[in-house]
Short mmCIF file of C-alpha atoms and ligand atoms in Angstrom, two decimals:
data_model
loop_
_atom_site.label_atom_id
_atom_site.label_comp_id
_atom_site.label_asym_id
_atom_site.label_seq_id
_atom_site.Cartn_x
_atom_site.Cartn_y
_atom_site.Cartn_z
CA UNK A 1 117.75 142.51 78.91
CA UNK A 2 116.67 138.95 79.68
CA UNK A 3 115.38 136.21 77.41
CA UNK A 4 112.58 133.64 77.56
CA UNK A 5 113.14 130.11 76.31
CA UNK A 6 110.22 129.10 74.10
CA UNK A 7 109.41 125.40 74.47
CA UNK A 8 107.61 122.90 72.22
CA UNK A 9 104.79 121.63 74.48
CA UNK A 10 104.48 118.32 72.60
CA UNK A 11 108.10 117.39 73.39
CA UNK A 12 109.10 119.64 76.29
CA UNK A 13 112.20 120.65 74.28
CA UNK A 14 113.35 124.25 73.78
CA UNK A 15 112.75 125.91 70.37
CA UNK A 16 114.61 129.18 70.80
CA UNK A 17 115.19 132.11 73.12
CA UNK A 18 113.21 135.30 72.63
CA UNK A 19 114.47 138.53 74.18
CA UNK A 20 112.10 140.25 76.58
CA UNK A 21 111.72 143.98 76.03
CA UNK A 22 112.44 146.49 78.77
CA UNK A 23 110.23 149.41 79.74
CA UNK A 24 112.65 151.78 77.96
CA UNK A 25 112.24 149.76 74.75
CA UNK A 26 108.45 150.01 75.05
CA UNK A 27 108.73 153.76 75.45
CA UNK A 28 110.91 153.98 72.35
CA UNK A 29 108.46 151.80 70.36
CA UNK A 30 105.50 153.97 71.42
CA UNK A 31 107.34 157.16 70.40
CA UNK A 32 107.92 155.70 66.93
CA UNK A 33 104.36 154.34 66.73
CA UNK A 34 102.96 157.78 67.46
CA UNK A 35 104.83 159.30 64.51
CA UNK A 36 103.83 156.43 62.22
CA UNK A 37 100.19 156.77 63.25
CA UNK A 38 99.98 160.42 62.23
CA UNK A 39 101.19 159.62 58.72
CA UNK A 40 98.93 156.54 58.47
CA UNK A 41 95.79 158.41 59.52
CA UNK A 42 96.59 161.14 56.97
CA UNK A 43 96.62 158.66 54.06
CA UNK A 44 93.64 158.40 51.76
CA UNK A 45 91.19 155.77 53.06
CA UNK A 46 91.71 153.69 49.92
CA UNK A 47 95.48 153.64 50.54
CA UNK A 48 94.94 152.21 54.04
CA UNK A 49 92.48 149.69 52.61
CA UNK A 50 94.98 148.61 49.94
CA UNK A 51 97.76 148.27 52.51
CA UNK A 52 95.61 145.98 54.68
CA UNK A 53 94.61 143.90 51.64
CA UNK A 54 98.30 143.53 50.77
CA UNK A 55 99.01 142.43 54.35
CA UNK A 56 96.16 139.87 54.09
CA UNK A 57 97.64 138.56 50.84
CA UNK A 58 101.10 138.10 52.35
CA UNK A 59 99.63 136.30 55.39
CA UNK A 60 97.62 134.07 53.03
CA UNK A 61 100.83 133.20 51.18
CA UNK A 62 102.46 132.21 54.49
CA UNK A 63 99.63 130.15 56.01
CA UNK A 64 101.66 126.94 56.00
CA UNK A 65 104.68 128.58 57.61
CA UNK A 66 102.59 130.30 60.30
CA UNK A 67 100.68 127.08 60.96
CA UNK A 68 103.91 125.10 61.38
CA UNK A 69 105.19 127.71 63.86
CA UNK A 70 101.97 127.41 65.89
CA UNK A 71 102.15 123.62 65.90
CA UNK A 72 105.68 123.86 67.32
CA UNK A 73 105.10 126.72 69.77
CA UNK A 74 101.54 126.01 70.96
CA UNK A 75 100.95 122.32 70.21
CA UNK A 76 97.85 123.13 68.15
CA UNK A 77 96.89 120.34 65.74
CA UNK A 78 98.05 121.23 62.24
CA UNK A 79 94.48 121.41 60.87
CA UNK A 80 93.50 123.94 63.56
CA UNK A 81 96.71 125.94 63.15
CA UNK A 82 96.16 126.24 59.40
CA UNK A 83 92.61 127.47 60.04
CA UNK A 84 93.94 130.04 62.53
CA UNK A 85 96.52 131.42 60.09
CA UNK A 86 93.91 131.59 57.31
CA UNK A 87 91.54 133.32 59.71
CA UNK A 88 94.12 136.10 60.28
CA UNK A 89 94.13 136.77 56.52
CA UNK A 90 90.32 136.75 56.44
CA UNK A 91 90.06 139.17 59.37
CA UNK A 92 92.52 141.53 57.65
CA UNK A 93 90.54 141.30 54.41
CA UNK A 94 87.25 141.94 56.19
CA UNK A 95 88.54 145.07 57.97
CA UNK A 96 90.30 146.26 54.81
CA UNK A 97 86.77 147.32 53.84
CA UNK A 98 86.47 149.53 56.91
CA UNK A 99 88.66 152.58 56.08
CA UNK A 100 86.30 153.50 53.23
CA UNK A 101 83.17 152.75 55.24
CA UNK A 102 83.76 154.52 58.57
CA UNK A 103 80.68 156.62 57.99
CA UNK A 104 79.84 159.52 60.25
CA UNK A 105 76.44 161.18 60.49
CA UNK A 106 75.01 164.40 59.18
CA UNK A 107 72.51 165.51 61.80
CA UNK A 108 69.73 168.00 61.02
CA UNK A 109 70.22 171.16 63.13
CA UNK A 110 69.27 174.83 62.77
CA UNK A 111 71.70 177.44 61.44
CA UNK A 112 74.32 175.18 59.90
CA UNK A 113 75.57 171.68 59.25
CA UNK A 114 76.35 169.15 61.95
CA UNK A 115 78.70 166.28 61.13
CA UNK A 116 80.30 163.50 63.14
CA UNK A 117 83.75 162.04 62.43
CA UNK A 118 85.27 158.77 63.67
CA UNK A 119 88.73 159.82 64.83
CA UNK A 120 91.32 157.12 65.61
CA UNK A 121 92.51 156.97 69.23
CA UNK A 122 96.19 157.07 68.20
CA UNK A 123 98.35 154.23 69.53
CA UNK A 124 96.50 151.07 70.62
CA UNK A 125 98.23 148.60 72.97
CA UNK A 126 97.11 144.99 72.49
CA UNK A 127 97.91 142.36 75.15
CA UNK A 128 97.14 138.75 74.21
CA UNK A 129 97.19 135.35 75.98
CA UNK A 130 98.88 132.12 74.90
CA UNK A 131 95.88 130.02 73.92
CA UNK A 132 95.16 131.42 70.43
CA UNK A 133 98.19 133.62 69.76
CA UNK A 134 97.46 134.56 66.13
CA UNK A 135 93.71 134.89 65.97
CA UNK A 136 93.20 136.93 69.13
CA UNK A 137 95.98 139.32 68.09
CA UNK A 138 94.33 139.80 64.66
CA UNK A 139 90.92 140.58 66.22
CA UNK A 140 92.64 143.60 67.77
CA UNK A 141 95.22 144.74 65.24
CA UNK A 142 93.15 144.43 62.02
CA UNK A 143 90.24 146.73 63.01
CA UNK A 144 92.55 149.02 65.02
CA UNK A 145 94.79 149.62 61.99
CA UNK A 146 91.77 149.94 59.70
CA UNK A 147 90.44 152.75 61.88
CA UNK A 148 93.69 154.70 61.49
CA UNK A 149 95.54 153.71 64.65
CA UNK A 150 99.09 152.40 65.17
CA UNK A 151 99.41 149.16 67.14
CA UNK A 152 101.90 147.88 69.69
CA UNK A 153 101.23 144.19 70.34
CA UNK A 154 102.48 142.15 73.29
CA UNK A 155 102.27 138.39 72.78
CA UNK A 156 102.18 136.05 75.77
CA UNK A 157 105.61 135.05 77.07
CA UNK A 158 104.98 131.37 76.20
CA UNK A 159 103.85 131.91 72.59
CA UNK A 160 105.53 134.84 70.82
CA UNK A 161 106.63 133.14 67.58
CA UNK A 162 103.65 133.64 65.25
CA UNK A 163 103.10 137.21 66.44
CA UNK A 164 106.74 138.07 65.73
CA UNK A 165 106.41 136.56 62.26
CA UNK A 166 103.20 138.52 61.60
CA UNK A 167 105.10 141.70 62.49
CA UNK A 168 107.72 140.84 59.85
CA UNK A 169 105.04 139.95 57.28
CA UNK A 170 103.37 143.33 57.82
CA UNK A 171 106.61 145.04 56.78
CA UNK A 172 107.09 142.65 53.84
CA UNK A 173 103.57 143.60 52.72
CA UNK A 174 104.57 147.27 52.73
CA UNK A 175 102.86 148.49 55.89
CA UNK A 176 104.74 151.61 57.08
CA UNK A 177 107.63 151.01 59.49
CA UNK A 178 106.68 151.31 63.17
CA UNK A 179 102.93 151.23 62.45
CA UNK A 180 102.52 147.68 63.74
CA UNK A 181 105.18 146.65 66.26
CA UNK A 182 105.32 143.33 68.07
CA UNK A 183 107.02 143.68 71.48
CA UNK A 184 107.60 140.40 73.31
CA UNK A 185 108.02 140.78 77.04
CA UNK A 186 106.83 140.11 80.55
CA UNK A 187 103.23 141.03 81.42
CA UNK A 188 104.13 143.19 84.43
CA UNK A 189 106.76 145.08 82.33
CA UNK A 190 105.56 145.45 78.72
CA UNK A 191 101.83 144.85 79.27
CA UNK A 192 101.74 147.08 82.32
CA UNK A 193 103.61 149.87 80.49
CA UNK A 194 100.85 149.86 77.84
CA UNK A 195 98.39 150.69 80.62
CA UNK A 196 100.50 153.47 82.21
CA UNK A 197 102.10 155.08 79.12
CA UNK A 198 100.36 158.40 78.34
CA UNK A 199 100.80 157.90 74.59
CA UNK A 200 99.15 154.48 74.45
CA UNK A 201 95.63 155.78 74.05
CA UNK A 202 93.60 152.57 74.26
CA UNK A 203 94.26 149.06 75.58
CA UNK A 204 92.82 145.78 74.34
CA UNK A 205 93.36 142.97 76.82
CA UNK A 206 92.57 139.28 76.43
CA UNK A 207 93.49 136.96 79.28
CA UNK A 208 92.48 135.95 82.76
CA UNK A 209 89.84 137.79 84.77
CA UNK A 210 92.38 138.39 87.57
CA UNK A 211 94.94 140.18 85.35
CA UNK A 212 92.19 141.87 83.32
CA UNK A 213 90.84 143.45 86.49
CA UNK A 214 94.31 144.90 87.26
CA UNK A 215 94.67 146.14 83.69
CA UNK A 216 91.28 147.86 83.89
CA UNK A 217 92.23 149.51 87.21
CA UNK A 218 95.49 150.88 85.72
CA UNK A 219 93.63 152.15 82.66
CA UNK A 220 91.02 153.81 84.87
CA UNK A 221 93.80 155.83 86.58
CA UNK A 222 94.70 157.23 83.15
CA UNK A 223 91.04 157.46 81.98
CA UNK A 224 92.13 155.20 79.14
CA UNK A 225 89.51 153.14 77.27
CA UNK A 226 90.01 149.40 77.61
CA UNK A 227 88.30 146.32 76.22
CA UNK A 228 88.53 143.08 78.18
CA UNK A 229 88.07 139.54 76.86
CA UNK A 230 88.37 137.34 79.94
CA UNK A 231 87.62 133.87 81.27
CA UNK A 232 84.60 131.65 80.76
CA UNK A 233 82.67 128.71 82.19
CA UNK A 234 80.25 128.17 79.35
CA UNK A 235 77.28 125.80 79.47
CA UNK A 236 76.27 123.29 76.82
CA UNK A 237 72.56 122.79 77.59
CA UNK A 238 70.98 119.60 76.25
CA UNK A 239 67.18 119.30 76.46
CA UNK A 240 65.32 115.97 76.32
CA UNK A 241 63.77 116.99 72.99
CA UNK A 242 67.20 117.56 71.35
CA UNK A 243 68.96 115.55 68.68
CA UNK A 244 70.83 113.64 71.41
CA UNK A 245 73.14 111.84 68.97
CA UNK A 246 74.21 115.14 67.40
CA UNK A 247 74.61 116.82 70.79
CA UNK A 248 76.75 113.98 72.16
CA UNK A 249 78.87 113.60 69.03
CA UNK A 250 79.74 117.31 69.00
CA UNK A 251 80.24 117.80 72.76
CA UNK A 252 83.91 116.64 72.90
CA UNK A 253 85.08 119.19 70.30
CA UNK A 254 83.08 121.91 72.08
CA UNK A 255 85.18 121.52 75.22
CA UNK A 256 88.37 119.61 74.29
CA UNK A 257 89.32 121.67 71.24
CA UNK A 258 92.76 123.23 71.94
CA UNK A 259 92.95 120.88 74.95
CA UNK A 260 90.19 122.87 76.63
CA UNK A 261 92.40 125.98 76.67
CA UNK A 262 89.65 127.98 75.05
CA UNK A 263 87.80 130.81 76.72
CA UNK A 264 84.62 129.59 74.95
CA UNK A 265 85.04 125.93 76.00
CA UNK A 266 81.69 124.40 76.88
CA UNK A 267 83.15 123.14 80.13
CA UNK A 268 79.78 122.44 81.77
CA UNK A 269 77.31 120.08 80.11
CA UNK A 270 73.81 120.50 81.57
CA UNK A 271 71.55 117.61 80.59
CA UNK A 272 67.82 117.26 81.27
CA UNK A 273 67.46 114.57 83.92
CA UNK A 274 65.10 112.34 81.87
CA UNK A 275 67.86 111.80 79.23
CA UNK A 276 70.93 112.15 81.49
CA UNK A 277 71.94 108.46 81.44
CA UNK A 278 71.22 108.08 77.72
CA UNK A 279 73.29 111.18 76.92
CA UNK A 280 76.30 109.88 78.91
CA UNK A 281 76.02 106.52 77.10
CA UNK A 282 76.29 108.41 73.80
CA UNK A 283 79.04 110.74 75.05
CA UNK A 284 81.40 108.02 76.27
CA UNK A 285 82.28 106.53 72.84
CA UNK A 286 82.62 110.06 71.41
CA UNK A 287 85.19 110.93 74.10
CA UNK A 288 87.07 107.67 73.54
CA UNK A 289 87.17 108.40 69.81
CA UNK A 290 88.63 111.90 70.39
CA UNK A 291 92.15 111.70 68.92
CA UNK A 292 94.86 113.10 71.20
CA UNK A 293 98.45 113.00 70.01
CA UNK A 294 101.19 114.44 67.83
CA UNK A 295 99.91 117.87 66.70
CA UNK A 296 101.84 117.60 63.42
CA UNK A 297 99.54 114.78 62.24
CA UNK A 298 96.54 115.74 60.09
CA UNK A 299 94.34 113.27 61.99
CA UNK A 300 95.04 114.72 65.45
CA UNK A 301 92.18 116.55 67.16
CA UNK A 302 93.92 117.58 70.38
CA UNK A 303 97.55 118.23 71.26
CA UNK A 304 99.29 118.81 74.59
CA UNK A 305 98.62 121.51 77.15
CA UNK A 306 100.76 124.62 76.81
CA UNK A 307 103.17 123.99 79.71
CA UNK A 308 104.01 121.67 82.58
CA UNK A 309 102.63 124.29 84.96
CA UNK A 310 99.29 124.43 83.13
CA UNK A 311 99.05 120.62 83.04
CA UNK A 312 99.69 120.44 86.80
CA UNK A 313 97.18 123.21 87.47
CA UNK A 314 94.49 121.40 85.47
CA UNK A 315 95.31 118.04 87.06
CA UNK A 316 94.86 119.73 90.46
CA UNK A 317 91.18 120.33 89.62
CA UNK A 318 90.69 116.55 89.40
CA UNK A 319 91.64 115.85 93.03
CA UNK A 320 88.66 114.25 94.73
CA UNK A 321 86.19 114.61 91.85
CA UNK A 322 83.83 111.86 90.62
CA UNK A 323 85.29 110.88 87.21
CA UNK A 324 82.66 109.42 84.85
CA UNK A 325 85.16 108.39 82.13
CA UNK A 326 88.39 109.44 80.45
CA UNK A 327 89.75 109.47 76.92
CA UNK A 328 93.33 108.62 76.00
CA UNK A 329 96.52 110.70 75.84
CA UNK A 330 100.15 109.92 74.99
CA UNK A 331 102.59 109.31 77.81
CA UNK A 332 106.16 110.52 78.12
CA UNK A 333 107.63 113.83 76.97
CA UNK A 334 105.31 116.75 76.48
CA UNK A 335 102.52 118.17 78.61
CA UNK A 336 99.73 115.65 78.05
CA UNK A 337 96.45 115.14 79.86
CA UNK A 338 93.62 112.79 78.88
CA UNK A 339 90.20 114.37 78.25
CA UNK A 340 88.12 113.78 81.36
CA UNK A 341 84.37 113.81 82.02
CA UNK A 342 83.31 114.46 85.62
CA UNK A 343 79.94 114.11 87.43
CA UNK A 344 79.43 117.36 89.32
CA UNK A 345 77.02 119.36 91.45
CA UNK A 346 76.40 123.07 90.82
CA UNK A 347 78.41 124.36 93.80
CA UNK A 348 81.50 122.21 93.14
CA UNK A 349 84.78 123.95 92.34
CA UNK A 350 84.91 122.02 89.03
CA UNK A 351 81.47 123.45 88.17
CA UNK A 352 82.34 127.05 89.08
CA UNK A 353 85.98 127.84 88.22
CA UNK A 354 87.55 128.09 84.79
CA UNK A 355 89.75 124.96 84.44
CA UNK A 356 91.25 125.86 81.05
CA UNK A 357 92.04 122.23 80.31
CA UNK A 358 90.41 119.10 78.85
CA UNK A 359 87.92 118.57 81.67
CA UNK A 360 84.15 118.82 81.51
CA UNK A 361 81.64 118.83 84.38
CA UNK A 362 78.29 117.16 83.64
CA UNK A 363 75.19 117.98 85.68
CA UNK A 364 71.46 117.17 85.42
CA UNK A 365 68.67 119.77 85.37
CA UNK A 366 64.90 119.42 85.77
CA UNK A 367 63.15 121.83 83.41
CA UNK A 368 63.66 124.93 81.28
CA UNK A 369 63.72 127.37 84.21
CA UNK A 370 66.21 125.16 86.06
CA UNK A 371 68.44 124.99 82.94
CA UNK A 372 68.59 128.78 82.65
CA UNK A 373 69.20 129.17 86.40
CA UNK A 374 72.08 126.66 86.34
CA UNK A 375 73.59 128.09 83.15
CA UNK A 376 73.67 131.51 84.86
CA UNK A 377 75.03 130.10 88.13
CA UNK A 378 78.61 131.27 87.46
CA UNK A 379 80.46 134.58 87.59
CA UNK A 380 81.26 134.20 83.88
CA UNK A 381 79.11 134.88 80.82
CA UNK A 382 81.08 134.34 77.63
CA UNK A 383 79.60 131.60 75.42
CA UNK A 384 77.18 128.68 75.47
CA UNK A 385 75.18 126.19 73.41
CA UNK A 386 71.52 125.18 73.52
CA UNK A 387 70.37 121.85 72.08
CA UNK A 388 66.61 121.58 71.49
CA UNK A 389 64.21 120.90 68.62
CA UNK A 390 61.67 123.34 70.12
CA UNK A 391 61.99 126.77 68.48
CA UNK A 392 60.16 128.66 71.21
CA UNK A 393 62.41 127.12 73.84
CA UNK A 394 65.51 127.96 71.81
CA UNK A 395 64.42 131.60 71.69
CA UNK A 396 63.47 131.79 75.39
CA UNK A 397 66.63 130.11 76.65
CA UNK A 398 68.98 132.04 74.37
CA UNK A 399 67.45 135.27 75.69
CA UNK A 400 67.60 134.03 79.29
CA UNK A 401 71.24 132.95 79.43
CA UNK A 402 73.52 135.88 80.36
CA UNK A 403 76.32 135.21 77.86
CA UNK A 404 77.72 137.27 75.02
CA UNK A 405 77.94 134.52 72.38
CA UNK A 406 75.36 131.72 72.16
CA UNK A 407 74.62 129.12 69.57
CA UNK A 408 71.63 126.81 69.06
CA UNK A 409 72.15 123.23 67.86
CA UNK A 410 75.83 123.98 67.18
CA UNK A 411 78.85 125.21 69.11
CA UNK A 412 79.85 128.10 66.91
CA UNK A 413 81.45 131.04 68.75
CA UNK A 414 83.74 132.83 66.36
CA UNK A 415 82.93 134.26 62.96
CA UNK A 416 84.82 137.39 61.98
CA UNK A 417 81.61 138.99 60.66
CA UNK A 418 79.70 138.67 63.95
CA UNK A 419 80.34 140.30 67.34
CA UNK A 420 82.27 138.42 70.02
CA UNK A 421 82.72 139.10 73.74
CA UNK A 422 81.53 138.38 77.24
CA UNK A 423 79.09 139.54 79.90
CA UNK A 424 79.68 139.58 83.70
CA UNK A 425 83.25 138.55 84.66
CA UNK A 426 83.94 137.48 81.05
CA UNK A 427 84.65 140.98 79.89
CA UNK A 428 83.78 144.43 78.66
CA UNK A 429 83.23 145.49 75.06
CA UNK A 430 82.95 143.47 71.87
CA UNK A 431 85.40 142.44 69.15
CA UNK A 432 84.85 141.39 65.52
CA UNK A 433 81.64 142.00 63.56
CA UNK A 434 80.68 144.99 61.46
CA UNK A 435 81.25 147.60 64.22
CA UNK A 436 84.73 146.63 65.46
CA UNK A 437 86.68 149.27 63.51
CA UNK A 438 84.39 151.97 64.88
CA UNK A 439 85.18 150.76 68.42
CA UNK A 440 88.77 151.89 67.77
CA UNK A 441 87.64 155.47 67.19
CA UNK A 442 86.25 158.38 69.16
CA UNK A 443 83.28 160.31 67.81
CA UNK A 444 83.93 163.95 67.10
CA UNK A 445 80.97 166.24 66.50
CA UNK A 446 81.51 169.43 64.46
CA UNK A 447 78.93 172.15 63.84
CA UNK A 448 79.57 174.40 60.80
CA UNK A 449 77.59 177.63 61.13
CA UNK A 450 76.11 178.79 57.86
CA UNK A 451 73.98 181.69 59.06
CA UNK A 452 76.08 184.38 60.72
CA UNK A 453 76.93 184.21 64.43
CA UNK A 454 75.47 181.16 66.22
CA UNK A 455 73.96 182.13 69.53
CA UNK A 456 72.48 178.79 70.61
P1 NAD B 501 96.99 136.00 81.70
O1 NAD B 501 95.94 136.91 82.22
O2 NAD B 501 97.92 135.37 82.65
O3 NAD B 501 97.91 136.77 80.63
C1 NAD B 501 97.37 137.42 79.51
C2 NAD B 501 98.37 138.45 79.00
O4 NAD B 501 98.49 139.48 79.99
C3 NAD B 501 99.76 137.91 78.78
O5 NAD B 501 100.31 138.48 77.61
C4 NAD B 501 100.51 138.39 80.02
O6 NAD B 501 101.90 138.53 79.80
C5 NAD B 501 99.86 139.72 80.25
N1 NAD B 501 99.99 140.27 81.61
C6 NAD B 501 100.28 139.61 82.76
N2 NAD B 501 100.35 140.47 83.80
C7 NAD B 501 100.09 141.69 83.32
C8 NAD B 501 99.98 143.00 83.89
N3 NAD B 501 100.17 143.21 85.21
N4 NAD B 501 99.68 144.04 83.09
C9 NAD B 501 99.45 143.85 81.77
N5 NAD B 501 99.56 142.65 81.17
C10 NAD B 501 99.85 141.58 81.93
O7 NAD B 501 96.19 134.92 80.84
P2 NAD B 501 96.78 133.63 80.10
O8 NAD B 501 97.08 132.62 81.17
O9 NAD B 501 97.83 134.01 79.12
O10 NAD B 501 95.49 133.18 79.25
C11 NAD B 501 94.47 132.41 79.77
C12 NAD B 501 93.25 133.25 80.12
O11 NAD B 501 92.83 134.04 79.00
C13 NAD B 501 92.04 132.41 80.48
O12 NAD B 501 91.41 132.91 81.62
C14 NAD B 501 91.12 132.57 79.27
O13 NAD B 501 89.78 132.37 79.51
C15 NAD B 501 91.41 133.94 78.85
N6 NAD B 501 91.02 134.14 77.45
C16 NAD B 501 89.90 134.88 77.16
C17 NAD B 501 89.49 135.05 75.84
C18 NAD B 501 88.26 135.86 75.48
O14 NAD B 501 88.18 136.26 74.32
N7 NAD B 501 87.33 136.10 76.38
C19 NAD B 501 90.23 134.48 74.81
C20 NAD B 501 91.34 133.71 75.15
C21 NAD B 501 91.73 133.58 76.47
#
């Protein structure tokens, strides 16, 4: 067995070593999960609901501890980390309502009664990335458990600490042993075993489009259902008739939140040409005011990047680009990079590829049709924002942009009560919202004959 040294990205110093699981340990965990799942699914729905509410309550009581762990492990500003931990409790509470509401149908047929049941898949394998370690895990495990499944969860190598703690809190809350197991490990070992193991019946993957494509191919070999939440290159579209001050003031947070390491980052700003210069004049002071620094401070808006490798990768995108202006960042230890605004053209690498760092490409457009064409001029289709005071335009453009999650005159992407997920190379399937628990089930149709032998 080998170990991974977890590092604090704000200081570059090690926090602790976490052992990486072997394939044999995954197999053992899955065997135990399978047994736990059978007992869990056999419980009364209200008992599963109560158990999830208890889990939510224990998470709520540990928000400060979980937030502090995320500050140390991921460099998230303390205010964001506290929100993320609270969000896990809210997601658990929301899906605690699902066990008693997984309604099937009674379908009118001749000669008997026809009923559908939502049967859990069994064991669900959840593979998560390092950018939002707690929240993304909860979007999978809360509805999966609510639907009667067991969960094996693999955190990213870089950020296992909050997931491991959530696994302990689940047991403290009284969730059955082995029902929810957190298995830290390497992607090609633990993650890959989820895709090939015959008793992992469904896989939920969030991460890069490249790895997601491999995961989907492995799952296809086993005819295993998979949901994919992948990369993004989302557009923030600003029309000349918009509240330009509001659009400019909110644009930094829409892309630089979590140092741009956000699949929903509005990493392209498309501005109508007639207000392009004015918008940049308004954006510049907003970027300079964006507070980058020690994530433990309440006033900090952006911390470091997750690793030296990620910082170097992002910095590589800036070679040869036309920088409009930059914000500030600390120097010295830690993986820092100043927020950067770049003039770009639609075909540029910086306008096409997911940077996953605090860099935004700004481009002009001519009219509404041009805005929609440019917004769609990427392989991705995850999120996006539309700034306009014209209602008809807001409706037309939001229907025209091929993205899974759009918002008008705001940059909202994630609410646990509404569906989330991407089109095109941004993914397959949807998480969150009222239907998520049902997505972790298979529909079974049963016909009960009431009139002698059925011959149909
Ligand atoms: P990644 O694809 O490198 O890794 C994601 C997870 O997959 C990790 O846990 C990793 O260990 C695991 N993995 C690696 N190889 C594997 C394999 N062969 N089989 C199974 N699992 C394997 O992504 P990352 O660098 O951790 O995260 C950044 C990416 O995640 C970005 O592209 C970002 O856009 C995307 N992301 C998407 C969403 C979304 O909801 N759409 C949310 C967050 C992040």
